[in-house]
Amino acid sequence: MKKSIVPQDFQHYYDDWHFSPVIESDGTVYLSGVTAARKDKPISTDPEEQFHDAFYKLGVYLAAADLTYDDILEMTTFHIDLRQHIETFSRVKDQYIQAPYPAWSAIGVSEFIPQNSLVEMRIVAKRC
């Protein structure tokens, strides 16, 4: 059985795009791609600020499922200009994700739907 979890600030994703920001099945939680896109703030063109905004949004998604960053089992991150921004991204990531670290794959891509977005994160988490 699966359960859709939609943080109130992101209900428009479910309504307009027809996907669940968070879905739980058998105690495992899957998060749809998380970018820095929000209704209340444009995506920053500063990579460091944008990465903090993406992790803020990730925290909102996790909290909606009664989870924290510590519950992340696997992270797949997709990056525009991966080589140019990976050090900054890693530095920001380490402010949110602590040891024991989740499995992580970083992949370079060419574009995302939200304009100016540099990263999108796919997350698998479980209450540990």
PDB file of N, CA, C and O in Angstrom, residues 79-80 108-112:
ATOM      1  N   HIS A  79      22.983  17.295 -11.785  1.00  0.00           N
ATOM      2  CA  HIS A  79      23.610  18.620 -11.771  1.00  0.00           C
ATOM      3  C   HIS A  79      23.809  19.190 -13.171  1.00  0.00           C
ATOM      4  O   HIS A  79      24.265  18.479 -14.068  1.00  0.00           O
ATOM      5  N   ILE A  80      23.523  20.487 -13.309  1.00  0.00           N
ATOM      6  CA  ILE A  80      23.962  21.267 -14.455  1.00  0.00           C
ATOM      7  C   ILE A  80      25.377  21.733 -14.104  1.00  0.00           C
ATOM      8  O   ILE A  80      25.614  22.197 -12.990  1.00  0.00           O
ATOM      9  N   GLY A 108      25.724  14.329 -14.092  1.00  0.00           N
ATOM     10  CA  GLY A 108      25.606  15.554 -14.870  1.00  0.00           C
ATOM     11  C   GLY A 108      24.496  15.436 -15.903  1.00  0.00           C
ATOM     12  O   GLY A 108      24.345  14.395 -16.542  1.00  0.00           O
ATOM     13  N   VAL A 109      23.708  16.501 -16.040  1.00  0.00           N
ATOM     14  CA  VAL A 109      22.602  16.541 -17.003  1.00  0.00           C
ATOM     15  C   VAL A 109      22.614  17.890 -17.729  1.00  0.00           C
ATOM     16  O   VAL A 109      23.362  18.797 -17.356  1.00  0.00           O
ATOM     17  N   SER A 110      21.734  18.038 -18.722  1.00  0.00           N
ATOM     18  CA  SER A 110      21.754  19.262 -19.517  1.00  0.00           C
ATOM     19  C   SER A 110      20.704  20.301 -19.131  1.00  0.00           C
ATOM     20  O   SER A 110      20.907  21.484 -19.366  1.00  0.00           O
ATOM     21  N   GLU A 111      19.559  19.885 -18.550  1.00  0.00           N
ATOM     22  CA  GLU A 111      18.552  20.886 -18.189  1.00  0.00           C
ATOM     23  C   GLU A 111      17.508  20.319 -17.236  1.00  0.00           C
ATOM     24  O   GLU A 111      17.357  19.106 -17.109  1.00  0.00           O
ATOM     25  N   PHE A 112      16.796  21.255 -16.566  1.00  0.00           N
ATOM     26  CA  PHE A 112      15.677  20.932 -15.687  1.00  0.00           C
ATOM     27  C   PHE A 112      14.481  21.789 -16.083  1.00  0.00           C
ATOM     28  O   PHE A 112      14.637  22.812 -16.759  1.00  0.00           O
TER      29      PHE A 112
END
